[in-house]
Short mmCIF file of C-alpha atoms in Angstrom, two decimals:
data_model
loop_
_atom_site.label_atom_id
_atom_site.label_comp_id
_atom_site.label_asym_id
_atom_site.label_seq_id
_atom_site.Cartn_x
_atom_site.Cartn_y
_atom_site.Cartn_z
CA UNK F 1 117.13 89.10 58.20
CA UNK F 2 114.84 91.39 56.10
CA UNK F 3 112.86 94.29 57.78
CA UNK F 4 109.64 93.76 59.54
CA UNK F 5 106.65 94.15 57.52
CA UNK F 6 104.75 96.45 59.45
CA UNK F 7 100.97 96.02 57.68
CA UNK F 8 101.74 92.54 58.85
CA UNK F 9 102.23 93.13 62.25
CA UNK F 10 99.28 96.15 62.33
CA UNK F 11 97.39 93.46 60.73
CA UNK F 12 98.31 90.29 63.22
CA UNK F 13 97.49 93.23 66.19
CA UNK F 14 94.26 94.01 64.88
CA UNK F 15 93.19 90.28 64.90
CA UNK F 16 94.96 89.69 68.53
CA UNK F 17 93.09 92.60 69.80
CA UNK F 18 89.40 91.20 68.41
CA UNK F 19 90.67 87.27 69.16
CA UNK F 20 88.41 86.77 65.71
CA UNK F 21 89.56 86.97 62.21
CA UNK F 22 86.52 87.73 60.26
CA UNK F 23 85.60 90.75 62.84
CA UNK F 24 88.61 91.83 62.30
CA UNK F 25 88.82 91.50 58.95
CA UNK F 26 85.73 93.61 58.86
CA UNK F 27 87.47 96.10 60.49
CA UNK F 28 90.10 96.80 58.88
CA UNK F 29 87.92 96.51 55.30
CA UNK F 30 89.52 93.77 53.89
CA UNK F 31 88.64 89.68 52.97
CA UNK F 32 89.18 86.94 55.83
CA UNK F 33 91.08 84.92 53.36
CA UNK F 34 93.57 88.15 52.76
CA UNK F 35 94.42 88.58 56.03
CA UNK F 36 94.67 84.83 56.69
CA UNK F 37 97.40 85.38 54.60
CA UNK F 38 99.36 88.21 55.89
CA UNK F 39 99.35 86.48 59.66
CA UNK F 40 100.82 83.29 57.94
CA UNK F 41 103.14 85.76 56.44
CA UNK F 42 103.90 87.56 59.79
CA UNK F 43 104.03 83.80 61.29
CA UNK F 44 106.45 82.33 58.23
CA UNK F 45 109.06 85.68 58.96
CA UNK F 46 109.44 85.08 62.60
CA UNK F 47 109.32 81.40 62.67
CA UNK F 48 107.02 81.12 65.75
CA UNK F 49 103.07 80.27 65.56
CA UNK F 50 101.04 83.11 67.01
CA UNK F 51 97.71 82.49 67.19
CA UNK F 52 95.90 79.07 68.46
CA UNK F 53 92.61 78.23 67.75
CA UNK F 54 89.86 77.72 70.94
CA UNK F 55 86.50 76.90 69.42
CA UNK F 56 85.43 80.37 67.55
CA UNK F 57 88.39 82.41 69.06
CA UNK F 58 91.72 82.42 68.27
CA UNK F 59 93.77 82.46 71.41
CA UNK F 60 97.75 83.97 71.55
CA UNK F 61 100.50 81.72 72.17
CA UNK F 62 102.96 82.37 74.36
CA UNK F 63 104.96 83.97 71.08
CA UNK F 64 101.82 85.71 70.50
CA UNK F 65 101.91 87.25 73.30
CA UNK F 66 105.26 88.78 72.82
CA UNK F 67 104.52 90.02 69.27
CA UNK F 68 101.33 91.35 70.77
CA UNK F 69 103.35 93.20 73.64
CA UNK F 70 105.92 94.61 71.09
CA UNK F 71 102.91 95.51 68.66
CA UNK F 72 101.02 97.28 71.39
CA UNK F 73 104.36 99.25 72.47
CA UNK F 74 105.31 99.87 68.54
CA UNK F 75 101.68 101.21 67.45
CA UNK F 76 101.90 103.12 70.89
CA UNK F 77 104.83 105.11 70.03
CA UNK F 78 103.85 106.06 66.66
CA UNK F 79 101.12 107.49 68.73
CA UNK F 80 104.00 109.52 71.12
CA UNK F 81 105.05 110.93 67.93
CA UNK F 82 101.97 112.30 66.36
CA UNK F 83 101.14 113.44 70.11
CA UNK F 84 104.67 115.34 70.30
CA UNK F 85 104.54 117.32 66.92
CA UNK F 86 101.23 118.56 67.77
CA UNK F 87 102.38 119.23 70.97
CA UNK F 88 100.34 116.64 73.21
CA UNK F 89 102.50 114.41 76.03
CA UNK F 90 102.96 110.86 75.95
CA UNK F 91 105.05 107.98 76.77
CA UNK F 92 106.26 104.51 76.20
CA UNK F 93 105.06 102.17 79.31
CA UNK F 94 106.23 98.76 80.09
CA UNK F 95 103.62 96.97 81.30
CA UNK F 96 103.27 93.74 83.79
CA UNK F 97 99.79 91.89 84.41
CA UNK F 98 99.55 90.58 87.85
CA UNK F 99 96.57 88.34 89.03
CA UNK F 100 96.37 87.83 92.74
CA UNK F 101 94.05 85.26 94.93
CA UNK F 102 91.07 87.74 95.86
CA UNK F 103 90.85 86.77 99.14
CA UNK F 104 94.74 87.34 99.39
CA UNK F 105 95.92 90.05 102.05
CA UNK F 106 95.71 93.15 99.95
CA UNK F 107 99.43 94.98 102.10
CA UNK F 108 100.99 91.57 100.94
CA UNK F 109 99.77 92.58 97.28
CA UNK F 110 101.42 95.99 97.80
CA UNK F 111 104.37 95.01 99.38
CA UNK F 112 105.41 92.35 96.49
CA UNK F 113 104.26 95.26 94.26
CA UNK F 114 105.92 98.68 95.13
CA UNK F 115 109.22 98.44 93.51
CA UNK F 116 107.38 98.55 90.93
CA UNK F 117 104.06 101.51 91.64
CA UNK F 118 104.61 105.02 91.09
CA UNK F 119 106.89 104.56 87.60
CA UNK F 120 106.61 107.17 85.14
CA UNK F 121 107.07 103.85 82.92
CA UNK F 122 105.46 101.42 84.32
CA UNK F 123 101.80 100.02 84.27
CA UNK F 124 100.68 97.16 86.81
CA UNK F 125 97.49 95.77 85.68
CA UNK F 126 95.89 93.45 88.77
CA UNK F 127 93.34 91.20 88.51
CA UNK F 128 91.36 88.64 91.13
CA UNK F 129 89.60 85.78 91.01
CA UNK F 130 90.25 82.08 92.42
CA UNK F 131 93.43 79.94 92.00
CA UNK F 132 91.44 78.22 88.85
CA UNK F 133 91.07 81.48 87.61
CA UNK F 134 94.32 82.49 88.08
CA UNK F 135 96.14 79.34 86.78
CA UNK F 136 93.66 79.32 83.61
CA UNK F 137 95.15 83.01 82.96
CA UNK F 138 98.41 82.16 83.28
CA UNK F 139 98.41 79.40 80.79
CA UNK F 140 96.48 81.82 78.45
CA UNK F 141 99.71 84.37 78.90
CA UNK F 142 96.94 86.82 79.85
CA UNK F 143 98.86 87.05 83.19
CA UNK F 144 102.64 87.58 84.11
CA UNK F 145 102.38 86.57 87.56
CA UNK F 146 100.03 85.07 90.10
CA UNK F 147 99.94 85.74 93.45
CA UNK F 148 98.81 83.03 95.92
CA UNK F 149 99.15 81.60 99.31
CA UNK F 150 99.10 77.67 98.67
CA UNK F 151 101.06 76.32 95.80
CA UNK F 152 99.47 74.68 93.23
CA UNK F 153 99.76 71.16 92.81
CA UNK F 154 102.04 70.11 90.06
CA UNK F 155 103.49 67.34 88.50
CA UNK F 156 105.47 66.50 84.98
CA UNK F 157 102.52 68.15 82.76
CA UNK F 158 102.03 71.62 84.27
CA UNK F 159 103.70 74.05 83.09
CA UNK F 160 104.05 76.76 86.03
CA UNK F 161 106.72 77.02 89.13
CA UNK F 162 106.27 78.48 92.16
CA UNK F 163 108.19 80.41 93.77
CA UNK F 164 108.19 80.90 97.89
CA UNK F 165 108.29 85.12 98.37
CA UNK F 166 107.07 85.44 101.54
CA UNK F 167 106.81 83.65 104.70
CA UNK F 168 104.57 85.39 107.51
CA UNK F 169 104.04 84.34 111.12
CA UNK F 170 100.36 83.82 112.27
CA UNK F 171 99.67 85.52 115.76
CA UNK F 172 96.29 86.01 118.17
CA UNK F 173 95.01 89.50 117.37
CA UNK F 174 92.21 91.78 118.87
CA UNK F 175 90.99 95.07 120.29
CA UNK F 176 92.65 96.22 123.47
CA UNK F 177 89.79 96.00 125.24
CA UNK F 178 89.25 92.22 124.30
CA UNK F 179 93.15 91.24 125.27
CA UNK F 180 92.78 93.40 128.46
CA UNK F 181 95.59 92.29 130.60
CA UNK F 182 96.22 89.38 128.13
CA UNK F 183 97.05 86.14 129.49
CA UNK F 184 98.26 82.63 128.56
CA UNK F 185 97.95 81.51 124.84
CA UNK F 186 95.22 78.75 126.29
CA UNK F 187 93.43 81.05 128.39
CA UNK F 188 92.57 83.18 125.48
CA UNK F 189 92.34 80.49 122.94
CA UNK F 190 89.69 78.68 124.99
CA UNK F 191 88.30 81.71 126.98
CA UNK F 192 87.23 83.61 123.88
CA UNK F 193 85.22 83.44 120.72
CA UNK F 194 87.48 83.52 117.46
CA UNK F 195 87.47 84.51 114.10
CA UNK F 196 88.83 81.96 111.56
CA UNK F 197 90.34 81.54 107.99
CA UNK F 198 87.92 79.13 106.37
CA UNK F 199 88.65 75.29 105.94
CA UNK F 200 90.51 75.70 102.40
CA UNK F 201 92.97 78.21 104.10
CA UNK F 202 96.59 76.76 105.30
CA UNK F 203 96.36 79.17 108.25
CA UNK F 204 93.47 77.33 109.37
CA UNK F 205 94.51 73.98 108.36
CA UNK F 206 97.97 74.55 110.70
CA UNK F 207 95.30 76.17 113.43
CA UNK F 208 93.38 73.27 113.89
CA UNK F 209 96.67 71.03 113.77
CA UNK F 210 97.94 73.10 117.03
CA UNK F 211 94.20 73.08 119.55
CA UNK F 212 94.43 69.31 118.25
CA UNK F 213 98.06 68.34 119.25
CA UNK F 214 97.24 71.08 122.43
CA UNK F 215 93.81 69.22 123.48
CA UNK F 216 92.49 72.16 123.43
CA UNK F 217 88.58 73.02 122.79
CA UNK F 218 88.27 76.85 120.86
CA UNK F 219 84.46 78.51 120.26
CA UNK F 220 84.49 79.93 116.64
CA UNK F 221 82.50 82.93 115.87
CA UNK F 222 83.09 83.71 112.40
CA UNK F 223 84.96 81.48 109.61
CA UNK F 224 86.05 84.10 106.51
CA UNK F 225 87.96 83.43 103.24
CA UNK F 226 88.26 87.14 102.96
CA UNK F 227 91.43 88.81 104.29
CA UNK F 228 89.86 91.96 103.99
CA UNK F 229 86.46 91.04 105.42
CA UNK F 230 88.39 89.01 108.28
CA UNK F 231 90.30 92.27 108.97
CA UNK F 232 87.19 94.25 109.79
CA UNK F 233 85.56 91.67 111.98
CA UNK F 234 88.42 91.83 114.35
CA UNK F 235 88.33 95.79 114.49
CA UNK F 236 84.55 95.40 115.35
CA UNK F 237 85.96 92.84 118.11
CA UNK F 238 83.75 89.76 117.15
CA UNK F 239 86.62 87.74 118.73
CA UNK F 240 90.08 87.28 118.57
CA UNK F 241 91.42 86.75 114.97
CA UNK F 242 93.77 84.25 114.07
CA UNK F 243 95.48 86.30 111.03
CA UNK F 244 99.18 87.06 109.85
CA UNK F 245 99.85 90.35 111.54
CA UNK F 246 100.63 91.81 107.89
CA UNK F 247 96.82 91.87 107.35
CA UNK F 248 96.13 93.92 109.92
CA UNK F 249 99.47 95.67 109.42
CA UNK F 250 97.84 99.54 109.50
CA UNK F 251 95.69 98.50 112.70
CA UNK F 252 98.70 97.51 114.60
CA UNK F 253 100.40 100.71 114.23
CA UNK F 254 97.67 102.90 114.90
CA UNK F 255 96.66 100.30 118.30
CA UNK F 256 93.07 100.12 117.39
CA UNK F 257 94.80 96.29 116.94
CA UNK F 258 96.88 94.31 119.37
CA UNK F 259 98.64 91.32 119.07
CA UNK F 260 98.82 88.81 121.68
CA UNK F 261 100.29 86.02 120.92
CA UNK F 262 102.59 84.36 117.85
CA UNK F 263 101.54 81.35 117.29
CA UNK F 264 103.80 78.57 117.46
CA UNK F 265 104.75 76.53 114.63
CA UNK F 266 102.20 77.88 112.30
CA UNK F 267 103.09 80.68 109.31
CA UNK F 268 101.83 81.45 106.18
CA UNK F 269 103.48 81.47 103.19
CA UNK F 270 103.07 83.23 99.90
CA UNK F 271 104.04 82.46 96.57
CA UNK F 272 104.31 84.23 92.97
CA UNK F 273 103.31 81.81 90.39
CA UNK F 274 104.86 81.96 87.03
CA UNK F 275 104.95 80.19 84.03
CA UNK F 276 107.65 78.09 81.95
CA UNK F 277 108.74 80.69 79.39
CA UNK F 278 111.17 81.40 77.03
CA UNK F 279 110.11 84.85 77.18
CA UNK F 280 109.62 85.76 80.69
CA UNK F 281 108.17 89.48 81.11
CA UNK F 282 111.81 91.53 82.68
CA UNK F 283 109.74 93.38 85.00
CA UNK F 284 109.32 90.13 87.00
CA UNK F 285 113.19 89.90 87.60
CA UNK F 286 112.56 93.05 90.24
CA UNK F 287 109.89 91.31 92.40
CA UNK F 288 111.10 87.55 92.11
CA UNK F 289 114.53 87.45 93.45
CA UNK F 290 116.51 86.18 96.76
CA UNK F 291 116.84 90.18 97.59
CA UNK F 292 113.16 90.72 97.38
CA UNK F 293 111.64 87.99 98.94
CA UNK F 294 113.96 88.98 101.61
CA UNK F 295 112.80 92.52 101.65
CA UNK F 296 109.21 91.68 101.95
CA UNK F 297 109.69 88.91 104.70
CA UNK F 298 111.41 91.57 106.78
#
């Protein structure tokens, strides 16, 4: 195979990194048309297409992605050199972009994620938004990974999997001085005001399913999407929360939490969304595997 052209592949990262050929042509001071050709070049020498085009922009593929990944890592090493002979440190980083549901329990997030934190050589990038968001950005390959805690539907024509890393039970959780002596799941459940996941949430869909089957009548105080926000409603003891007790994980140790009562038959579980690819980002071999999931469920 003959040697990477290198002005092709500065060239291809220049346009990656503007996702517009003439601005980048403009940039690097030379005709659209010219560097039209050195991409094709770039394109013809590896045998994979690298750019598609979306309106105006030109969006990677999933090939383009790679490239872009080995350019960035390439381009930053010849910057490690020039930084070592005049005496300046540096280092070569893999890096792994991680989008996670933002109303997703944020010690889940770190849990799934710290085999990976604190690497000299390692740079998590994490983004929120909704699952829409989140899918969109993984079909884009401007995400890795997405972290969520309903699977997506799917059928022949998407391309993603899920994968099950997680499963958490759901319990009754308060203040001591709510709980006092504590008392019989029904007694609290109808006895005291609650704070609620919100409709969408599975939690609260398998909540509903249980005072239903039960016959049971429960006064809601506050309905939140928010795991964080849901978090600090039950340390200002609104009402009892009906969370996983990983949520409110710090709480519980220090006892400014309590919890009550595990739920029966109702759990949450969490799943890292990936896509179909022939390149799959290594880093994700770590945090997706039988011996992790384990590890986190523990």
């Amino acid at each position: 195979m003959a040697a990477l052209n290198y002005n092709h592949l500065r060239y291809f990262w220049a346009v990656a990194r503007e996702g517009n050929l003439t601005r980048a042509a403009e940039k690097l001071l030379i005709s659209q048309s010219a560097l039209s050709i050195q991409i094709r070049k770039l394109e013809g020498q590896l045998g994979q297409d690298l750019f598609e085009r979306s309106g105006r922009q030109l969006v990677l593929t999933e090939a383009g992605r790679i490239a872009f990944d080995h350019a960035e890592s390439i381009f930053a090493t010849g910057g490690d050199l020039l930084a070592t002979l005049k005496q300046r440190s540096g280092g070569r980083r893999s890096i792994l972009r991680v989008g996670a549901l933002a109303t997703l329990s944020r010690n889940f997030q770190i849990g799934f994620l710290r085999p990976l934190l604190g690497r000299r050589n390692v740079e998590v990038i994490v983004r929120s938004g909704t699952t829409a968001f989140l899918l969109q950005s993984l079909e884009a390959h401007r995400l890795d990974v997405a972290l969520v805690n309903v699977a997506p539907a799917r059928d022949a024509a998407t391309p993603w999997v899920s994968h099950p890393i997680a499963e958490q039970p759901v319990s009754l959780i308060g203040t001591p001085k709510r709980i006092g002596k504590g008392g019989t799941l029904k007694k609290l459940l109808t006895g005291q005001p609650l704070v609620l996941p919100t409709m969408e949430s599975s939690v609260r869909i398998g909540f509903d399913a249980l005072v239903e089957r039960m016959g049971w009548r429960v006064r809601v105080a506050a309905e939140i999407d928010d795991m964080a926000m849901l978090r600090l409603i039950a340390r200002e003891d609104i009402g009892l929360a009906v969370v996983p007790p990983i949520v409110v994980k710090d709480e519980l140790t220090s006892g400014l939490l309590v919890e009550v009562h595990q739920l029966p038959q109702l759990s949450e579980t969490f799943f890292a969304v990936t896509m179909k690819r022939r390149f799959p980002n290594p880093l994700l071999r770590e945090l997706i595997s039988p011996h992790a999931a384990l590890e986190l469920a523990d």
